[in-house]
mmCIF file of C-alpha atoms in Angstrom:
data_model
loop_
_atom_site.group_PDB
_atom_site.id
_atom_site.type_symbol
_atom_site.label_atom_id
_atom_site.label_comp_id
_atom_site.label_asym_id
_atom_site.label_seq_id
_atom_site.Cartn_x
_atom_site.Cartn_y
_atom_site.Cartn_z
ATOM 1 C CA UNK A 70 14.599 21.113 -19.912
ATOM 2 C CA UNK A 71 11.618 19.440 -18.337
ATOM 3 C CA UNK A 72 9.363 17.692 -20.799
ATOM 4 C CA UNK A 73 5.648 18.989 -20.928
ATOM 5 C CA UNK A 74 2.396 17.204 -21.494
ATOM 6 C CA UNK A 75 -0.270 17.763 -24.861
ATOM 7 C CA UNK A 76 -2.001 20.206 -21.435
ATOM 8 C CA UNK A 77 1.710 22.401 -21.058
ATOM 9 C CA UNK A 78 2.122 20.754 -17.395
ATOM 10 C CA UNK A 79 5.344 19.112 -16.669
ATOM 11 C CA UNK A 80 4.286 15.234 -16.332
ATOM 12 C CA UNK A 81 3.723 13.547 -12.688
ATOM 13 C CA UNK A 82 6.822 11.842 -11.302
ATOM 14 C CA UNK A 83 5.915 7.436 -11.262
ATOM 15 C CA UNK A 84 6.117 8.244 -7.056
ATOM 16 C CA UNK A 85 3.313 11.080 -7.486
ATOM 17 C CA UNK A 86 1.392 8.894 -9.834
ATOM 18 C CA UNK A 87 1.117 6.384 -7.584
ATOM 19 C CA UNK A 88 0.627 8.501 -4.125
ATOM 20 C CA UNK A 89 -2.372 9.851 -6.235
ATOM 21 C CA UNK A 90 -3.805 6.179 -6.797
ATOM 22 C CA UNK A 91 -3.234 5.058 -3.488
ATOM 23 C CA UNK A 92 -5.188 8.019 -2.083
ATOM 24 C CA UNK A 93 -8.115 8.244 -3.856
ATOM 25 C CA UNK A 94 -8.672 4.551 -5.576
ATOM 26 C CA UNK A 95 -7.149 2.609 -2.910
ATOM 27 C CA UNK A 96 -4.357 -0.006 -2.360
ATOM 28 C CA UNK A 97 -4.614 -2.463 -5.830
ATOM 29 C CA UNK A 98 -4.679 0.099 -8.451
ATOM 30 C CA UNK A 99 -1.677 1.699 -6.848
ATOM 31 C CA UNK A 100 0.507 -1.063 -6.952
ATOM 32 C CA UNK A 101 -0.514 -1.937 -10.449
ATOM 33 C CA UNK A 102 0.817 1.182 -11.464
ATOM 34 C CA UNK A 103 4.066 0.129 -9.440
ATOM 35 C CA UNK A 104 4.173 -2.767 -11.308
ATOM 36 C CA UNK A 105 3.716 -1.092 -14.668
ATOM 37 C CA UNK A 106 1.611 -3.882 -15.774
ATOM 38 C CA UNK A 107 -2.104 -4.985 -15.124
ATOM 39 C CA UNK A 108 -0.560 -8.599 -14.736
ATOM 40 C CA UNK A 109 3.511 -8.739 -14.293
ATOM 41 C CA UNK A 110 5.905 -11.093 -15.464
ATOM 42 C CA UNK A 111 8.845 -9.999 -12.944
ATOM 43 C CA UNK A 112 7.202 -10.084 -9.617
ATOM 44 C CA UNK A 113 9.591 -7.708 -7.066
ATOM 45 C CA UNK A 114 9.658 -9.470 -3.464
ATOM 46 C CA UNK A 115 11.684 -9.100 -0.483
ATOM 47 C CA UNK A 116 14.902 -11.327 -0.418
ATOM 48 C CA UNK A 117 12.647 -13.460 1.948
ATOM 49 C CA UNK A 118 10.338 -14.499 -0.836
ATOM 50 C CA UNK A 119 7.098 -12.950 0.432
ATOM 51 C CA UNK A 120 5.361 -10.020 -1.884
ATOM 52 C CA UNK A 121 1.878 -8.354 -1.748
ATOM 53 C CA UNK A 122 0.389 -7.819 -4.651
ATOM 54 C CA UNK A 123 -2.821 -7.152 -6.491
ATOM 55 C CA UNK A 124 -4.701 -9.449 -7.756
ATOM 56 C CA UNK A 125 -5.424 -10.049 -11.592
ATOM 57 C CA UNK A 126 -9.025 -9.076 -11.614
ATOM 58 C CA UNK A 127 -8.836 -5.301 -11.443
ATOM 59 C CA UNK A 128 -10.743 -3.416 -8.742
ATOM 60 C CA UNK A 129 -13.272 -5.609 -7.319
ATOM 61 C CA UNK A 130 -13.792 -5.046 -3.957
ATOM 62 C CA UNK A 131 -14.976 -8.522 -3.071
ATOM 63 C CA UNK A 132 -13.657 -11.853 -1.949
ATOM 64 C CA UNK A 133 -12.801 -14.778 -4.802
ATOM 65 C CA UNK A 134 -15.809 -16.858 -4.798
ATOM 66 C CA UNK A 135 -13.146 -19.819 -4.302
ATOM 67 C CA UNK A 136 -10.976 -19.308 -1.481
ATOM 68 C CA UNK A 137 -6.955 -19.669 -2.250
ATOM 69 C CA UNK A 138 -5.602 -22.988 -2.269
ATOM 70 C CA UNK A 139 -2.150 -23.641 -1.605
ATOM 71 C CA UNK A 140 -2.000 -26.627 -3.698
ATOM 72 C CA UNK A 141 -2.646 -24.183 -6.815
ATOM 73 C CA UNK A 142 0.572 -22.237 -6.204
ATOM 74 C CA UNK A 143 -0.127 -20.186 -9.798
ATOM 75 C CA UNK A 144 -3.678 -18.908 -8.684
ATOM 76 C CA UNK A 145 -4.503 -15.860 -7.492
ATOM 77 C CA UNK A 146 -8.073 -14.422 -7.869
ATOM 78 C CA UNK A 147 -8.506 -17.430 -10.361
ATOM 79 C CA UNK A 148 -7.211 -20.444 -12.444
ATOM 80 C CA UNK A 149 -4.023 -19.043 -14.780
ATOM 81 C CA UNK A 150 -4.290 -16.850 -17.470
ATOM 82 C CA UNK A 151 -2.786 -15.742 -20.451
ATOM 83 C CA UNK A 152 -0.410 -13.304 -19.660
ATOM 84 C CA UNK A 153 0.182 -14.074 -15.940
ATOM 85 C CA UNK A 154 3.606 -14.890 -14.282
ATOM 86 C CA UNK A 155 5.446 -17.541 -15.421
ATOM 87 C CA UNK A 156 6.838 -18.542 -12.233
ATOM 88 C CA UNK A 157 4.673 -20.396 -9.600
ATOM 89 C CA UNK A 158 3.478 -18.284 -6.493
ATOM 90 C CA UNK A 159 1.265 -19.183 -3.487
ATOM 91 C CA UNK A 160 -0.682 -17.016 -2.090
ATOM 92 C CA UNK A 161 -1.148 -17.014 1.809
ATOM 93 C CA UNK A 162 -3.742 -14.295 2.265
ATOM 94 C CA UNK A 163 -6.599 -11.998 0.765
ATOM 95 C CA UNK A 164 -7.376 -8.588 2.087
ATOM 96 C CA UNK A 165 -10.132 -7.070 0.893
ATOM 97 C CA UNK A 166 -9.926 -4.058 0.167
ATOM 98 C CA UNK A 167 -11.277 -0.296 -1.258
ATOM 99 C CA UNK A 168 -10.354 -0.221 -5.016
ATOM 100 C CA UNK A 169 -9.889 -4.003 -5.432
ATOM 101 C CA UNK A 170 -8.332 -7.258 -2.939
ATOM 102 C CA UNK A 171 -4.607 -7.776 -2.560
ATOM 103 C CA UNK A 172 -2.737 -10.641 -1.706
ATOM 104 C CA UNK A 173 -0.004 -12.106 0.321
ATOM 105 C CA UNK A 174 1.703 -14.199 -1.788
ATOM 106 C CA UNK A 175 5.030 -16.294 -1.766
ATOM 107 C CA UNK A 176 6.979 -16.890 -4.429
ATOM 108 C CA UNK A 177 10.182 -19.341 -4.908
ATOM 109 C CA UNK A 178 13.339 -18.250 -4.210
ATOM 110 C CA UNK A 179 15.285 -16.743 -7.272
ATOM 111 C CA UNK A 180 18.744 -17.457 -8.158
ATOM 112 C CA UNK A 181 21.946 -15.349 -8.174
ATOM 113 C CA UNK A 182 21.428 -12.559 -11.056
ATOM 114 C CA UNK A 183 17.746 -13.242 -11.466
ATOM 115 C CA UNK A 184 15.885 -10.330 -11.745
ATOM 116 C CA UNK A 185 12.340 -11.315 -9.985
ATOM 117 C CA UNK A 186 15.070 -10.283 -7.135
ATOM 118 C CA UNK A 187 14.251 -7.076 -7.544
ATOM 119 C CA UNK A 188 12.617 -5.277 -4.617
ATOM 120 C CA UNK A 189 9.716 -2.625 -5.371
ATOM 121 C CA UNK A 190 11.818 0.845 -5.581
ATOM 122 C CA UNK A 191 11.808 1.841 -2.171
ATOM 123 C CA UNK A 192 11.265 6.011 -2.329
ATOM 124 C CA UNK A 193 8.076 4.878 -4.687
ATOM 125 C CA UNK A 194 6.754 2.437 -1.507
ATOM 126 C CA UNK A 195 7.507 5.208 0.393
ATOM 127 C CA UNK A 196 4.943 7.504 -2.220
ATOM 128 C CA UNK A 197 2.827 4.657 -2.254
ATOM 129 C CA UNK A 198 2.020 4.959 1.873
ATOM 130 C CA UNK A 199 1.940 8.477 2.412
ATOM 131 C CA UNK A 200 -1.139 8.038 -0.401
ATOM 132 C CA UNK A 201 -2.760 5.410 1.866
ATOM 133 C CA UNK A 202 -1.981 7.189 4.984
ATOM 134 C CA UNK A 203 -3.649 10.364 2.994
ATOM 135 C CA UNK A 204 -6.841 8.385 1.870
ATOM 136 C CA UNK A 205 -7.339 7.458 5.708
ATOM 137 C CA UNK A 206 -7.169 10.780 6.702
ATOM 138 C CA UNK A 207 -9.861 12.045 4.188
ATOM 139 C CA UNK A 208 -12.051 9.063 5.158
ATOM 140 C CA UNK A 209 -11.685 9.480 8.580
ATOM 141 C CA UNK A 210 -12.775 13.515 7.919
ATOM 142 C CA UNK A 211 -16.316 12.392 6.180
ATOM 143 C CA UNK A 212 -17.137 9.693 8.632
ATOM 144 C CA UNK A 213 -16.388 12.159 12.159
ATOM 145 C CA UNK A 214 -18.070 14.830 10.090
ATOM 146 C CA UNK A 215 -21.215 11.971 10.098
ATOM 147 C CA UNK A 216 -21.082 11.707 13.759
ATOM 148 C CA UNK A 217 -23.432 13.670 15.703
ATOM 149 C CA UNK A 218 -22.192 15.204 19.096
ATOM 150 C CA UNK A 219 -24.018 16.834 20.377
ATOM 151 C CA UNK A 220 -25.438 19.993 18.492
ATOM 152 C CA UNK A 221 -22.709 19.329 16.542
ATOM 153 C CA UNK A 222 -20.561 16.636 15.406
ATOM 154 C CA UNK A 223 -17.342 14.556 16.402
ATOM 155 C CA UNK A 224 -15.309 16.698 13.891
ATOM 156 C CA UNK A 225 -15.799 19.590 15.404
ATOM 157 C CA UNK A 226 -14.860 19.213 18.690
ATOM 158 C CA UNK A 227 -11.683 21.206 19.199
ATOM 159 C CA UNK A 228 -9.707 18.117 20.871
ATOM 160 C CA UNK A 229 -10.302 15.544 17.558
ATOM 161 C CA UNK A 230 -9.864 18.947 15.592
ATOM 162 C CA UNK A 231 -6.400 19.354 16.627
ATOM 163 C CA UNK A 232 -5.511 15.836 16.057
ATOM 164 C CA UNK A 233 -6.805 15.623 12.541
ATOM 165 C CA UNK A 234 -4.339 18.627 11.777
ATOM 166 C CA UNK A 235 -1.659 17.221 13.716
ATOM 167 C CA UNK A 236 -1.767 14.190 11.291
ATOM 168 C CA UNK A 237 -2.189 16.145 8.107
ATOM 169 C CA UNK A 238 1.079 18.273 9.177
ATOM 170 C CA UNK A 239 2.717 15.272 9.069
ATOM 171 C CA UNK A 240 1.476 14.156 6.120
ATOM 172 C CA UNK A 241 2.738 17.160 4.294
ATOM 173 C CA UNK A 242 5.764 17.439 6.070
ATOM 174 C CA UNK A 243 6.456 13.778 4.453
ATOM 175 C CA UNK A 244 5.360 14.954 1.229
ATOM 176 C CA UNK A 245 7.866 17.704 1.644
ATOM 177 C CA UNK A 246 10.690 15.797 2.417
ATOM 178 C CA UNK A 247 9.893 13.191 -0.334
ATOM 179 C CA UNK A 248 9.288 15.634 -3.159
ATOM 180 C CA UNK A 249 12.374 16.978 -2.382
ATOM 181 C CA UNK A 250 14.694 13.740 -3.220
ATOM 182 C CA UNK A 251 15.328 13.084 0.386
ATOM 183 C CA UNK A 252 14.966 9.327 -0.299
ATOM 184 C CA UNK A 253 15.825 8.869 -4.045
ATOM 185 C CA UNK A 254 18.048 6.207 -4.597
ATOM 186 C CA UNK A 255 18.206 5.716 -0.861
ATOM 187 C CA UNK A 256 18.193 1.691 -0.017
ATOM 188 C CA UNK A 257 15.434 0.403 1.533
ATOM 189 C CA UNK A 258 17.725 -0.487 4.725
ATOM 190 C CA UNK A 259 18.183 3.199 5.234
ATOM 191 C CA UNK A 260 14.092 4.002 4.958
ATOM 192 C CA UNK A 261 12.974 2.540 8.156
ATOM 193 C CA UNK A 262 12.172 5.385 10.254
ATOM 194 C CA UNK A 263 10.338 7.324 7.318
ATOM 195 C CA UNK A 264 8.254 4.159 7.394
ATOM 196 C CA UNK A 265 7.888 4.182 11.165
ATOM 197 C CA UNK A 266 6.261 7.426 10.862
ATOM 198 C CA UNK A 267 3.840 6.423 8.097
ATOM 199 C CA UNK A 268 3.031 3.580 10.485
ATOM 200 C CA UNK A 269 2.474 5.943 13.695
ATOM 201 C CA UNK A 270 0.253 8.353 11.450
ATOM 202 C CA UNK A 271 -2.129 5.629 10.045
ATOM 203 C CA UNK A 272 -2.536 4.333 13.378
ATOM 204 C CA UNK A 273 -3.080 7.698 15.110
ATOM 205 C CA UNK A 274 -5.599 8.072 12.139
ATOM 206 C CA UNK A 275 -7.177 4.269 13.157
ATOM 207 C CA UNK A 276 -7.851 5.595 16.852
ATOM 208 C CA UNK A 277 -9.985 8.667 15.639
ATOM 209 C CA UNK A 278 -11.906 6.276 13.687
ATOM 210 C CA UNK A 279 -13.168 4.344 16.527
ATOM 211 C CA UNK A 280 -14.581 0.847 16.157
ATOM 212 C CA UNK A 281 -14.607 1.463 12.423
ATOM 213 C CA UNK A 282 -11.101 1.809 12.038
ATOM 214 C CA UNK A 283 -11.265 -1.961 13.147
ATOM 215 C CA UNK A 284 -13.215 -2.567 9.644
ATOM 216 C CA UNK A 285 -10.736 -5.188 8.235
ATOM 217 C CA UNK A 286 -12.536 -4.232 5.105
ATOM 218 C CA UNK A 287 -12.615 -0.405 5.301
ATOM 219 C CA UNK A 288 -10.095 1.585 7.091
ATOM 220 C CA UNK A 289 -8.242 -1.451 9.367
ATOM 221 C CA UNK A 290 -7.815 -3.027 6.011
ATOM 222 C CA UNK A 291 -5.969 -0.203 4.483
ATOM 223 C CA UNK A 292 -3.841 0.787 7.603
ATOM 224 C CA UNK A 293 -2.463 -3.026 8.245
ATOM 225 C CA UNK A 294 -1.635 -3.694 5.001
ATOM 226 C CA UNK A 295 0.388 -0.146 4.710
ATOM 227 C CA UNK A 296 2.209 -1.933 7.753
ATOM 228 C CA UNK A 297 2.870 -5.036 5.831
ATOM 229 C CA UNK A 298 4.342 -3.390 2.708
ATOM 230 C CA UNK A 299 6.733 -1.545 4.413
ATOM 231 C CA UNK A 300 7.546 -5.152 6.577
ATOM 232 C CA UNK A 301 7.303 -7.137 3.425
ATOM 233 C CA UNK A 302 9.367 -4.985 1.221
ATOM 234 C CA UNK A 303 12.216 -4.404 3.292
ATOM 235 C CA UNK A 304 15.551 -6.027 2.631
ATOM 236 C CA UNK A 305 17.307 -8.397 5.324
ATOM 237 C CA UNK A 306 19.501 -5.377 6.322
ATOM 238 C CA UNK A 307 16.420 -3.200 7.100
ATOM 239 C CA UNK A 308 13.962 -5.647 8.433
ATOM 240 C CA UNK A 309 16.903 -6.294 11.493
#
């Protein structure tokens, strides 16, 4: 029997929690909630050692005031606090993004049976795009519904029309075929294609944007690092 909440609804499933972050807070707060921890102590990487992750200050939009160093392996937004990992990790990049900056980081290779080896679950990466990819595709309805054409605007014309539901049939075709289990305790070697298609979507999504959808701070941003998760976070078999 399925468990209810104190409102009589059955609880949201960890993927749907986090497809619901990732769409309408952005990329940082949705991997916090993959992490299960505001700052974690087991930090899930691919096999290669590289990870993106949020970083410790939660949901601020804007850059460090110190850029990273790679001689401070154990910073990332800021010198170490209490609480944060206990192993060493460097980070190589910051995006900036909506809901709060993530970062490329690297962190040392683990040892046979050590459980920072432990890749994010790959059907709740998969949840965690299709969020992103739906978050673009609501942005990118508000700013062509800004754009004058016209008497009109951009959104309205019958050719952009039928490209914005093109991508939201996709989008709910995905979340179709994800609700229903398709790619529960499928291994991420197996998932490539579904992430292909996340990656085609956001980047049909990018062209209706126009030169915004270049914004590596608005909607360019969000798309490339949806790329890099799915690149990151595959396992050797998968990224071949």
């Amino acid at each position: 029997m399925t468990p209810l909440t104190a409102s009589g609804t059955p609880p949201a499933s960890p993927g749907l929690r986090v497809r619901d972050l990732a769409r309408t807070r952005g990329t940082a707060p949705a991997l916090r909630e993959l992490l299960g921890a505001p700052v974690p102590q087991a930090l899930p990487h691919a096999p290669h050692g590289f990870a993106l992750l949020p970083l410790n200050a939660p949901e601020r939009p804007e850059r460090p005031e110190r850029p990273e160093r790679p001689e401070d392996p154990e910073r990332l937004d800021g010198p170490k606090r209490a609480g944060a990992p206990e192993h060493p990790v460097e980070a190589l990049r910051t995006y900036p993004l909506p809901g709060g900056p993530v970062a490329l980081v690297r962190v040392p290779r683990p040892g046979p049976g050590d459980r920072r080896a432990q890749p994010f679950d790959p059907s709740a990466l998969l949840w965690l795009r299709l969020g992103l990819a739906e978050g673009l595709l609501h942005s990118c309805v508000g700013h062509l519904g800004d754009r004058p054409s016209g008497d009109s605007t951009v959104l309205l014309q019958p050719l952009v029309k039928a490209q914005l539901a093109e991508a939201a049939a996709e989008q709910a075709e995905f979340a179709a075929w994800l609700g229903g289990g398709m790619a529960d305790g499928v291994p991420a070697s197996r998932l490539r294609r579904p992430h292909d298609r996340l990656t085609r979507n956001g980047r049909a999504l990018l062209r209706l944007f126009g030169a915004h959808g270049f914004m590596a701070e608005g909607p360019g941003g969000v798309a490339h690092v949806s790329e890099l998760l799915a690149d990151v976070h595959q396992d050797a078999e998968g990224a071949r």
